[in-house]
CSV table of C-alpha atoms and ligand atoms in Angstrom, one decimal:
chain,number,residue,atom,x,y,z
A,1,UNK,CA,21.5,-32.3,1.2
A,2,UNK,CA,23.3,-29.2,0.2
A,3,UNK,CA,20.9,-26.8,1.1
A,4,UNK,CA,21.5,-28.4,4.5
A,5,UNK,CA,24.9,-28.2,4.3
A,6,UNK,CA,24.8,-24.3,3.3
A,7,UNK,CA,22.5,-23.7,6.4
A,8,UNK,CA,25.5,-24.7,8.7
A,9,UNK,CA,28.3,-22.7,6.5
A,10,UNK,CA,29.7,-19.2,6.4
A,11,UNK,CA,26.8,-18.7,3.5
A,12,UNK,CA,23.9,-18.1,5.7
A,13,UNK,CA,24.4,-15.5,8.5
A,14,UNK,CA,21.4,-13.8,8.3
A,15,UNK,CA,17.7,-13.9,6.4
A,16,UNK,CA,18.7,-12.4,3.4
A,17,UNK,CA,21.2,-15.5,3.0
A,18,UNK,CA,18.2,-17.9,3.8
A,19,UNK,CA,15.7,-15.9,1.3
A,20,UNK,CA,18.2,-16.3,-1.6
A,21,UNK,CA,18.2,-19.9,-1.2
A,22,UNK,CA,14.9,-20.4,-0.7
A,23,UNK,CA,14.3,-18.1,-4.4
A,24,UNK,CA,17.2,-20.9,-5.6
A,25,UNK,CA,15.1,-23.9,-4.8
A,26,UNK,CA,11.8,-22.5,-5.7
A,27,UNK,CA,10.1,-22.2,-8.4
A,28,UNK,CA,9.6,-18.5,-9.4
A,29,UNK,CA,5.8,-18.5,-8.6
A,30,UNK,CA,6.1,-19.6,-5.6
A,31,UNK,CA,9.0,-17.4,-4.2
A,32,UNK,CA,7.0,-14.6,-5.6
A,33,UNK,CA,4.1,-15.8,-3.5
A,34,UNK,CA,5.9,-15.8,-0.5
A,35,UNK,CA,8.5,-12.7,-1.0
A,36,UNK,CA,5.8,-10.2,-2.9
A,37,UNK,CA,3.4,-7.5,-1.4
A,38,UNK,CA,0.4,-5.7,-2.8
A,39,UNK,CA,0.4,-3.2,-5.4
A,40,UNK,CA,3.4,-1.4,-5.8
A,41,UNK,CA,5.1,-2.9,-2.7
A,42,UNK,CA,5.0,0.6,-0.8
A,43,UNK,CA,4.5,-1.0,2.3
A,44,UNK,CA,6.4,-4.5,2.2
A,45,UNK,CA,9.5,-2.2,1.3
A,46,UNK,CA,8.3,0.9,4.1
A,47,UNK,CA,8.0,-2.0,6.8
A,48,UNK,CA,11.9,-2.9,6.7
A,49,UNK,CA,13.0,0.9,6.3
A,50,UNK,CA,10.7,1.9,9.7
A,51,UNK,CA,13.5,-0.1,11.5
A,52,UNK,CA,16.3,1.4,9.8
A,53,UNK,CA,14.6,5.1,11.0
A,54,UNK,CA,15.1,3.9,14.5
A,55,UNK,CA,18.5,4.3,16.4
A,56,UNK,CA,19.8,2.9,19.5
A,57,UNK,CA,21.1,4.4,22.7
A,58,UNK,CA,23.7,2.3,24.4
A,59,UNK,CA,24.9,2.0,27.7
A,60,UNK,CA,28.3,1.6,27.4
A,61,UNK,CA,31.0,0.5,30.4
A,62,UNK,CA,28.0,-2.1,31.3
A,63,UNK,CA,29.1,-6.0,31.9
A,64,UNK,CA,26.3,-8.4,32.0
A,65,UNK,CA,26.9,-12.4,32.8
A,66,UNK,CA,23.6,-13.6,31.8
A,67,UNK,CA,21.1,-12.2,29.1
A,68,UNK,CA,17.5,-13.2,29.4
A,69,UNK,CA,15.5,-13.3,26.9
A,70,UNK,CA,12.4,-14.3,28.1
A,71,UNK,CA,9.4,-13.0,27.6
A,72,UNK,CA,5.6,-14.0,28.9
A,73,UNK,CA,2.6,-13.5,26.3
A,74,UNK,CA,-1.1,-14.6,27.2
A,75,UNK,CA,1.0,-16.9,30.3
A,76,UNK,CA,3.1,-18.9,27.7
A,77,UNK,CA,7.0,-18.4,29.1
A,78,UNK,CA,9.1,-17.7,25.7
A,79,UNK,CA,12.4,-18.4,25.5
A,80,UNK,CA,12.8,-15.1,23.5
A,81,UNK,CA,10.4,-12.6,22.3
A,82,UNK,CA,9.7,-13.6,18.7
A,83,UNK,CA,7.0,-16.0,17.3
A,84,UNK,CA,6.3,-17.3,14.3
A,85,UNK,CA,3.2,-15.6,12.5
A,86,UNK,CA,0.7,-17.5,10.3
A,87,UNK,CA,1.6,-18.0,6.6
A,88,UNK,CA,-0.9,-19.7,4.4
A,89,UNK,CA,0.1,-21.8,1.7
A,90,UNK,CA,3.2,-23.2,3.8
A,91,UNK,CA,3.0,-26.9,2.8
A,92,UNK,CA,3.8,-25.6,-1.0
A,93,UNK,CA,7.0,-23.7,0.0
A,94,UNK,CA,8.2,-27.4,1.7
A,95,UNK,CA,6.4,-30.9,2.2
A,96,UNK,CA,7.1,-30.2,6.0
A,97,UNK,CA,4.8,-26.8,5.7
A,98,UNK,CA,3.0,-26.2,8.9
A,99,UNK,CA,4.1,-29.7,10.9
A,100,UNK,CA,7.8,-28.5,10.3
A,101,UNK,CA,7.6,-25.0,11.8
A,102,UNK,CA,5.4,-25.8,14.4
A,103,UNK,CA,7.8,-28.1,15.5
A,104,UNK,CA,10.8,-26.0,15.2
A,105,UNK,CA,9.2,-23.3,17.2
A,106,UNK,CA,8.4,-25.6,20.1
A,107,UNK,CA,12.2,-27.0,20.3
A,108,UNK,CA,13.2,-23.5,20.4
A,109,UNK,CA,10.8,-22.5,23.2
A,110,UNK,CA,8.6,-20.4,21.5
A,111,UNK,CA,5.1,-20.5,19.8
A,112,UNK,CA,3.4,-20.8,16.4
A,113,UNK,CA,0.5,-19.4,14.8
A,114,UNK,CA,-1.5,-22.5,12.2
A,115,UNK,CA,-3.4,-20.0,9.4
A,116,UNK,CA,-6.4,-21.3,8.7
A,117,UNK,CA,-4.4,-22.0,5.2
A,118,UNK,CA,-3.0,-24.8,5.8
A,119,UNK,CA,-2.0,-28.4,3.9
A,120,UNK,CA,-1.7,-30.5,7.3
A,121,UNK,CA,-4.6,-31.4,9.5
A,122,UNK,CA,-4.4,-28.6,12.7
A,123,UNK,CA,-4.2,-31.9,14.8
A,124,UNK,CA,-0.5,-32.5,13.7
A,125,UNK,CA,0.6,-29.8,13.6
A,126,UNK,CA,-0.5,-29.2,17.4
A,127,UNK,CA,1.1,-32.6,18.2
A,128,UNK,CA,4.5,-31.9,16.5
A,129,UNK,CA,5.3,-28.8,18.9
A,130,UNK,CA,6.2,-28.3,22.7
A,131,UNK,CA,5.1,-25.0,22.3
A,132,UNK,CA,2.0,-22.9,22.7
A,133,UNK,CA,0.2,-23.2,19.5
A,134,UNK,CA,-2.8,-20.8,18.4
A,135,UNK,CA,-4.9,-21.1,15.5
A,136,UNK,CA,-5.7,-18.0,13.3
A,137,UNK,CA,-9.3,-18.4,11.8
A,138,UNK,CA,-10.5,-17.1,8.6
A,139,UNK,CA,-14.2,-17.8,8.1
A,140,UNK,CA,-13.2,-19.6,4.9
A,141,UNK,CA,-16.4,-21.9,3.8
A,142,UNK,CA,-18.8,-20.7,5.9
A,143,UNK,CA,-19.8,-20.5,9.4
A,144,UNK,CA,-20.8,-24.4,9.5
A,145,UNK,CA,-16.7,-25.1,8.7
A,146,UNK,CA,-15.2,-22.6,10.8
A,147,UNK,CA,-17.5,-24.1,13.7
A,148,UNK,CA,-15.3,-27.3,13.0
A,149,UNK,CA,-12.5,-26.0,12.8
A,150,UNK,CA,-12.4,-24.2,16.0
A,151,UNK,CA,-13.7,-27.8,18.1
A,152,UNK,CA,-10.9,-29.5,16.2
A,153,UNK,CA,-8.4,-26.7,17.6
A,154,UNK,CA,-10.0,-26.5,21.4
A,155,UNK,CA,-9.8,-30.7,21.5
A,156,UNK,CA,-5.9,-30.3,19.6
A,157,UNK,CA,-5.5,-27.9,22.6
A,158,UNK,CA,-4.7,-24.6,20.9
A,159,UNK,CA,-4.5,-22.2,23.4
A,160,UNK,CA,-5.6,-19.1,21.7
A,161,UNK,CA,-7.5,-18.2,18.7
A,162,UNK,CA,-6.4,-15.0,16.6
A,163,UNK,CA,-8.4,-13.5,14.4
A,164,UNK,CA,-7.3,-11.6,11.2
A,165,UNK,CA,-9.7,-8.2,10.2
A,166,UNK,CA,-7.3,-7.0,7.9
A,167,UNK,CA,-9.1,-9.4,4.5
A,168,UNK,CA,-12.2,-7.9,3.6
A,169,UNK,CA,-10.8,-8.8,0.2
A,170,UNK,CA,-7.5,-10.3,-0.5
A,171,UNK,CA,-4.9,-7.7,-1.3
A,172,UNK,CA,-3.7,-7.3,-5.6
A,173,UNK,CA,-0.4,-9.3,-5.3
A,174,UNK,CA,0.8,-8.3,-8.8
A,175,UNK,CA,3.1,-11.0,-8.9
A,176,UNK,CA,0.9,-14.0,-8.6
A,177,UNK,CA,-1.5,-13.0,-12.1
A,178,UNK,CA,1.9,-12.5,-13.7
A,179,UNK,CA,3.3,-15.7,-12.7
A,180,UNK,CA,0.2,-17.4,-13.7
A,181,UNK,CA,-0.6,-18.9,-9.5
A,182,UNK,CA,-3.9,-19.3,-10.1
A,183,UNK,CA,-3.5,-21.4,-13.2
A,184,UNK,CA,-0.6,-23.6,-11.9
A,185,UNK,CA,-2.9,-24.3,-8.6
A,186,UNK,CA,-6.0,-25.0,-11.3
A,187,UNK,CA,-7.0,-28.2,-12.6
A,188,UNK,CA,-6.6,-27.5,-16.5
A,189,UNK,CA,-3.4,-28.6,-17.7
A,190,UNK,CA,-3.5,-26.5,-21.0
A,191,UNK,CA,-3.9,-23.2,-18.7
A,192,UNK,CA,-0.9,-24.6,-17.1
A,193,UNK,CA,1.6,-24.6,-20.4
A,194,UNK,CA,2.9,-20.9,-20.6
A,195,UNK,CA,4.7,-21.7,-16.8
A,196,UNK,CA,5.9,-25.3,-16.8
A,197,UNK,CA,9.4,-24.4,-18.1
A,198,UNK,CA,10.0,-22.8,-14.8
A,199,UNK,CA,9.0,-25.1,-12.7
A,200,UNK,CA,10.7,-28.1,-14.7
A,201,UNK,CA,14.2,-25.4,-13.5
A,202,UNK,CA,13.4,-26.5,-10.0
A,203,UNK,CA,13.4,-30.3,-10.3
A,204,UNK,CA,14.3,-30.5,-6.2
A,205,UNK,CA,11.4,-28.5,-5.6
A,206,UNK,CA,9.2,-30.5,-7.9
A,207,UNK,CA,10.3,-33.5,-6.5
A,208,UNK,CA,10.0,-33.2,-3.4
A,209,UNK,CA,5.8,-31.6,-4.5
A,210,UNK,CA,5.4,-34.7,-6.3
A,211,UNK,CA,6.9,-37.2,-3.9
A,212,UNK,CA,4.4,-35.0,-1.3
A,213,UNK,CA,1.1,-36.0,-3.5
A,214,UNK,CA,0.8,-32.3,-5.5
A,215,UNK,CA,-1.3,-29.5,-4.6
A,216,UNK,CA,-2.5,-30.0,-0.6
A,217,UNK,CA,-5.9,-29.3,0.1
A,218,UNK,CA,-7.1,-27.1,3.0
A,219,UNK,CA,-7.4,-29.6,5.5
A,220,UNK,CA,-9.0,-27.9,8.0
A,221,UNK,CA,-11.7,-26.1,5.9
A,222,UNK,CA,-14.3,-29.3,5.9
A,223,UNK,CA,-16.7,-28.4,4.0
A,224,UNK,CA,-20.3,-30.0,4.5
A,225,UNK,CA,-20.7,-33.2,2.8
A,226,UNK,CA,-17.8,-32.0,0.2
A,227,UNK,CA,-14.5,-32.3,2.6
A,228,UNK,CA,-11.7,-30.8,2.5
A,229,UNK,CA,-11.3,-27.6,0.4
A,230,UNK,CA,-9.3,-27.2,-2.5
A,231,UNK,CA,-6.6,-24.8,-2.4
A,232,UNK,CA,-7.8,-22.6,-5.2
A,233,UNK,CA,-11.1,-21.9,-3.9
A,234,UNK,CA,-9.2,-19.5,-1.4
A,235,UNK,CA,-8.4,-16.2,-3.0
A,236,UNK,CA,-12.3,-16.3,-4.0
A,237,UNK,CA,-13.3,-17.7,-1.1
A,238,UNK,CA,-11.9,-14.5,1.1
A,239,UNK,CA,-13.9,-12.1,0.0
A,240,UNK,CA,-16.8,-14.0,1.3
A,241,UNK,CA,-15.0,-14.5,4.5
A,242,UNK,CA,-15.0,-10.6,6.2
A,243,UNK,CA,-15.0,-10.6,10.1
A,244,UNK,CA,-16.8,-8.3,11.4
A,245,UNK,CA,-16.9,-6.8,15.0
A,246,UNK,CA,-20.3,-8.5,15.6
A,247,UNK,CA,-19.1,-11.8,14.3
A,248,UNK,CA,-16.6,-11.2,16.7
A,249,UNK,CA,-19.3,-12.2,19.4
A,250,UNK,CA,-20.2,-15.1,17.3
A,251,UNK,CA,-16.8,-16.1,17.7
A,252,UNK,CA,-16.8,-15.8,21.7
A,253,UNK,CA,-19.8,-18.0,22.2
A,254,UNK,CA,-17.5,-20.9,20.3
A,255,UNK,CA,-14.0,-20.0,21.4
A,256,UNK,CA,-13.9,-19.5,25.6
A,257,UNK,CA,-10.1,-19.3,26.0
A,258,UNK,CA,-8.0,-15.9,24.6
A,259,UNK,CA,-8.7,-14.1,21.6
A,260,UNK,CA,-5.9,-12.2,19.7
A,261,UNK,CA,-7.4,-9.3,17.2
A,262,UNK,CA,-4.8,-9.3,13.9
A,263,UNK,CA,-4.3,-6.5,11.8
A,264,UNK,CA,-5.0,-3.1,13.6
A,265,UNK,CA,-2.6,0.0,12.9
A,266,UNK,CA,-4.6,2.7,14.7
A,267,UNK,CA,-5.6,3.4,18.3
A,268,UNK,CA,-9.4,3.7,17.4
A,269,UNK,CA,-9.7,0.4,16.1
A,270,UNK,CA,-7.2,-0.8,19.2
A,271,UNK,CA,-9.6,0.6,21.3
A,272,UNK,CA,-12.5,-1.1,20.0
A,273,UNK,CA,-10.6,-4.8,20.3
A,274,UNK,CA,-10.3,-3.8,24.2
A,275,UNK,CA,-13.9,-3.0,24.3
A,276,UNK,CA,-15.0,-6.2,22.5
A,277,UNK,CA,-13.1,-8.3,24.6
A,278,UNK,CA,-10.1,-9.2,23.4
A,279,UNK,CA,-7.1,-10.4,24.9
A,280,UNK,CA,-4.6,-9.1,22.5
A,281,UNK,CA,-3.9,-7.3,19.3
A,282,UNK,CA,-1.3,-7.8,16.4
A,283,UNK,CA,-0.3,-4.5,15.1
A,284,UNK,CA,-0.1,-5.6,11.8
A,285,UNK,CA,-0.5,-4.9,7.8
A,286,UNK,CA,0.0,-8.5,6.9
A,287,UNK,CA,3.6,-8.1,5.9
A,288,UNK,CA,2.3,-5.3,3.4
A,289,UNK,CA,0.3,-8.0,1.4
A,290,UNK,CA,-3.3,-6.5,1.9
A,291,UNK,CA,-3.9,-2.6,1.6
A,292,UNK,CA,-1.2,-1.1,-0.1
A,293,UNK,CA,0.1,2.2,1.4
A,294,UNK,CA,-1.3,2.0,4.9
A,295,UNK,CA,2.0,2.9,7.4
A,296,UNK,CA,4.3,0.7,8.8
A,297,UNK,CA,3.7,-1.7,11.3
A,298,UNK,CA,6.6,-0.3,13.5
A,299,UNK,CA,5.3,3.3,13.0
A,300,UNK,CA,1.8,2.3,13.8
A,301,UNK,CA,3.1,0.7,16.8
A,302,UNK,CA,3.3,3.7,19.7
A,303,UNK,CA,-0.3,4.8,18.9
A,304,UNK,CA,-1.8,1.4,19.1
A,305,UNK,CA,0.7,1.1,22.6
A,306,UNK,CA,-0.1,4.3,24.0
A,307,UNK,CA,-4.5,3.7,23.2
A,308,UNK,CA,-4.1,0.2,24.9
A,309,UNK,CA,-2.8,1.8,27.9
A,310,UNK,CA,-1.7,-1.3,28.8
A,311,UNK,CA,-5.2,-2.8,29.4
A,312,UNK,CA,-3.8,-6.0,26.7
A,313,UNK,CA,-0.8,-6.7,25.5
A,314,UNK,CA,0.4,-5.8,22.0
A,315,UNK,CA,2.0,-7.9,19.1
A,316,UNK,CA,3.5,-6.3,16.1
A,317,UNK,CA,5.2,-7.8,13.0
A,318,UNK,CA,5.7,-6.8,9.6
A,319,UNK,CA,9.5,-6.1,8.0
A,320,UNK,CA,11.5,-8.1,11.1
A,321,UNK,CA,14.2,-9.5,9.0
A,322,UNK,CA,17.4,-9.3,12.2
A,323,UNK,CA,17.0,-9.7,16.3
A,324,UNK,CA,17.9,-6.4,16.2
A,325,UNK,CA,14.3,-5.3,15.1
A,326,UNK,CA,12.5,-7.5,17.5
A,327,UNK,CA,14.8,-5.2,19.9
A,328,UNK,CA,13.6,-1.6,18.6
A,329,UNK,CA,9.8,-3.6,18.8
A,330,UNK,CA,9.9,-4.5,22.3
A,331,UNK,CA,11.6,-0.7,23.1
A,332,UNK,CA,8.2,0.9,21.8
A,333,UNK,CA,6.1,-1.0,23.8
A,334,UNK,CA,5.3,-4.4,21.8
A,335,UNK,CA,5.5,-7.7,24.1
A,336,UNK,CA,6.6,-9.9,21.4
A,337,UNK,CA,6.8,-9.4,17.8
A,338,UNK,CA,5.7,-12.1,15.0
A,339,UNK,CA,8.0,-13.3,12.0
A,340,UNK,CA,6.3,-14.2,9.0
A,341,UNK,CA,8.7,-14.3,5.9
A,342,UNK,CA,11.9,-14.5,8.3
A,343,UNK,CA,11.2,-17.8,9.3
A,344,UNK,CA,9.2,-18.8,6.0
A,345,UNK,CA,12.3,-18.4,3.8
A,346,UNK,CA,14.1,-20.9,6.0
A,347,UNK,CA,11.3,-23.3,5.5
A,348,UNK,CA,11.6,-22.9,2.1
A,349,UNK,CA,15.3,-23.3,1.7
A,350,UNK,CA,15.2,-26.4,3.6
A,351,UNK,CA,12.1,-27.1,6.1
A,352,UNK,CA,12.7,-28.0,9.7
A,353,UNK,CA,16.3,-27.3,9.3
A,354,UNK,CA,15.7,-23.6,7.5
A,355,UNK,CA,13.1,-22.6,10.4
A,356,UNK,CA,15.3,-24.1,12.9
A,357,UNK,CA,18.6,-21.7,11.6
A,358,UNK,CA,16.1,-18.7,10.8
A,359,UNK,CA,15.1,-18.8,14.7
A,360,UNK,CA,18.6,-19.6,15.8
A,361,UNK,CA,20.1,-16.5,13.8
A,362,UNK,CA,17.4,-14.5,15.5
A,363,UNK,CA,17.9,-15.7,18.8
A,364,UNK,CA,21.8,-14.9,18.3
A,365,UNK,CA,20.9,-11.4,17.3
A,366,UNK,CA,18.7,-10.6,19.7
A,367,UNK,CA,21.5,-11.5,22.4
A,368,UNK,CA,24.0,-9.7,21.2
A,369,UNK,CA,22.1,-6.3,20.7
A,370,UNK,CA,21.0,-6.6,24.1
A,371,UNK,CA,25.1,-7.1,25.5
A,372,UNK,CA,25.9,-4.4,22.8
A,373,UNK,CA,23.0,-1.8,24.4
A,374,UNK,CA,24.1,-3.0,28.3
A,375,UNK,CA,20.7,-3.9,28.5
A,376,UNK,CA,21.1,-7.1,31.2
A,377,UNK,CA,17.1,-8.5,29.7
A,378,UNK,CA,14.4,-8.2,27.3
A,379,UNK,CA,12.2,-7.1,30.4
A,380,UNK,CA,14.1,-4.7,31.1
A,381,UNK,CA,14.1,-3.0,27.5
A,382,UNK,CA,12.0,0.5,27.0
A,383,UNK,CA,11.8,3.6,24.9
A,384,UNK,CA,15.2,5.2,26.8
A,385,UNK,CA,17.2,2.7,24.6
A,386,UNK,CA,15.9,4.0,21.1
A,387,UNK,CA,15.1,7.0,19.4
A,388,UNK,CA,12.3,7.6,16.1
A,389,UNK,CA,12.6,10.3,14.2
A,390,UNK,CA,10.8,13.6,15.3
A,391,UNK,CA,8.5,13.1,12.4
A,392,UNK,CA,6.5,10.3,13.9
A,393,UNK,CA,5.6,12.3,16.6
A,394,UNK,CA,4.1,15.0,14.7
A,395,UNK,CA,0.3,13.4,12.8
B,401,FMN,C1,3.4,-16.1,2.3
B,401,FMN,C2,2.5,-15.5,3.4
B,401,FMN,C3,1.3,-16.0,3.7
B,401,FMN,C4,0.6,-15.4,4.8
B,401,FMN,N1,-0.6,-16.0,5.2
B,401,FMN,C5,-1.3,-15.5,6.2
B,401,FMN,C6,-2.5,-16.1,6.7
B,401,FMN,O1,-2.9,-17.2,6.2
B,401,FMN,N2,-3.1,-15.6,7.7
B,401,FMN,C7,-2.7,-14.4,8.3
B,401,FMN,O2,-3.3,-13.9,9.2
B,401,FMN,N3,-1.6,-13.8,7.9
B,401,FMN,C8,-0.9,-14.3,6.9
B,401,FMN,N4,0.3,-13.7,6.5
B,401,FMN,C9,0.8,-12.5,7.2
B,401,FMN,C10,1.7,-12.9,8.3
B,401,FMN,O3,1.0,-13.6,9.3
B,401,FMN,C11,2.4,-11.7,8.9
B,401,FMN,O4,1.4,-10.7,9.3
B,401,FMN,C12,3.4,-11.1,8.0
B,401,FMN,O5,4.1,-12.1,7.3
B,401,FMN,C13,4.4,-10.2,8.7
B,401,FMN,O6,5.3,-9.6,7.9
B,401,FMN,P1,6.8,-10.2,7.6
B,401,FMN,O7,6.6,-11.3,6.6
B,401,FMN,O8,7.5,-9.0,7.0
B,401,FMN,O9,7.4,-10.7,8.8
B,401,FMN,C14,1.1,-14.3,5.4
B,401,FMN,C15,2.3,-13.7,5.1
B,401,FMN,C16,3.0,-14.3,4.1
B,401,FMN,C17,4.4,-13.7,3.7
């Protein structure tokens, strides 16, 4: 296939090569879907530029014979220090969706997060990787289907359950109204018309939708004496689905193993996940898709670092488009970060194969910043290597 055969050529260096082929093979709603943020894109763009803010300090005259990149989170060894977030609706980027980059992460030694939003049944997607796997719960459909979900996922053996408290409502992608996603994911063909030209302009993505049986529903959503949910119940369906701190303790009495608080940016509310138990937090603003404005994740990041006190460990993504993000990450304080679009654009240019490059270029990256600083290991990496601008010290 050629998008296969770009993956290997001097085409795709780094994730911006993999997110242009991925808007080439998809259709434009989709890309938009995946690429877009909420409201004026303030954050989605303020996410990438935090990393740009931070500079390094090398050692020079160092000479190290072996890197290591390992890293431990919750007591899974990872081969290096970046997982791969949860992104709903993966299973319309690529037929392989969520079975695809589960499994790619496991072959490269790391982990995978299943949202809740997803086309293949948890249970596959658990079986396809070697890796740690955790599921990240919405309380989509109710109580009664989130109970389900989370037996399914303890008997599947996910080993961690993250929850996401950054969706009271979901966020105002202005792209998705305008590229009519809610009518292409509907049921009336007529509401369909205005945006079947550019779809027909994909006919390898279509294809490959068709060939896959058409829009996927939520297979791990059962509804009670209904099933599976449909796919377009979701965006209506969130704002039903707030998580609160007391459902939090609803959440313990189901789930005994670790549980992984997503989408803090301030030590109060970093404090609070500490008190309530959990065993983690995700510094996150879901890839600047939800409230428009708030900071960036890396900017956030000390605060949330310097609250924990190191009582959990702390996650971060948001904007990691090169290894040498994950890099600055771990240097203010985070353990491991999560990609979310770096990964998904991969998937979307060419499934297993694109999430397989997207970790590889990573991986590459994050080795050769570490030679570059004369930093012999990611353990070894801390705030001496870095410096942020004096204006994030002063709130
Ligand atoms: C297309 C897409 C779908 C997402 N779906 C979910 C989801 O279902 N659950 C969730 O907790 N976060 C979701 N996220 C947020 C990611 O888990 C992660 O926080 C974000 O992508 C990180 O930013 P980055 O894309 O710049 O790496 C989604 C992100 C994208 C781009």
């Amino acid at each position: 296939m050629a998008a296969n055969r770009a993956l290997r050529s001097s085409q795709v260096v780094n994730i911006e090569d993999l997110r242009q082929l991925a808007q080439r093979r998809l259709p434009k709603s989709v890309f938009d879907y995946l690429d877009g943020g909420a409201e004026a894109e303030v954050t989605l763009a303020e996410n990438c530029r935090a990393f740009r803010e931070v500079t390094f300090r090398p050692r020079g005259a160092v000479a190290i014979a072996n890197c290591d990149l390992k890293t431990r989170v919750l007591g899974h060894e990872l081969s290096f220090p970046a997982m791969l977030a949860p992104v709903g609706y993966s299973r319309l980027m690529h037929p392989g969706g969520e079975v695809a980059a589960a499994r790619a992460a496991g072959l490269a030694g790391t982990g995978y997060i299943l949202s809740t939003i997803s086309g293949h049944k948890l249970e596959d997607v658990k079986a396809a990787s070697q890796g740690p796997v955790w599921y990240q719960l919405y309380v989509l459909g109710g109580r009664e289907a989130a109970e389900g979900a989370l037996d399914r996922a303890r008997r599947a053996g996910f080993s961690a359950l993250v929850i996401t408290v950054d969706t009271p409502v979901a966020g105002m992608r202005e792209r998705d109204p305008r590229n009519g996603m809610k009518e292409l994911l509907g049921t009336s063909l007529f509401a369909r018309i205005p945006y079947v030209p550019n779809i027909l302009a994909h006919p390898g993505w279509l294809a490959s939708f068709l060939l896959d049986g058409g829009v996927p529903k939520l297979e791990n959503i059962v509804l009670p004496g209904k099933g599976p949910m449909e796919l377009i119940d979701v965006a209506s369906a969130l704002s039903k689905a707030v998580v609160t701190w007391e459902d939090l303790r609803w959440i313990r009495e189901l789930w005994s193993g670790p549980i992984v608080v997503k989408g803090l940016l301030t030590g109060e509310d970093a404090r609070r996940a500490v008190a309530e138990g959990a065993a983690a937090v995700i510094v996150s603003n879901h890839g600047g898709r939800q409230l428009d404005s708030v900071s960036p994740t890396l900017r956030a990041l000390p605060e949330v670092v310097a609250a924990v006190n190191g009582q959990i460990e702390v996650l971060m993504d948001g904007g990691v488009r090169r290894g040498s993000d994950i890099v600055k990450a771990i240097c203010l304080g985070a353990r491991t970060v999560l990609v979310g679009r770096a990964y998904a654009y991969g998937l979307a240019a060419a499934g297993h194969a694109g999430v397989a490059r997207s970790i590889e270029i990573l991986r590459a990256d994050v080795e050769r910043t570490l030679r570059l600083l004369g930093c012999p290991s990611v353990a070894a990496l801390d705030r001496s290597y870095v410096e942020t601008p004096h204006v994030w010290s002063v709130r």
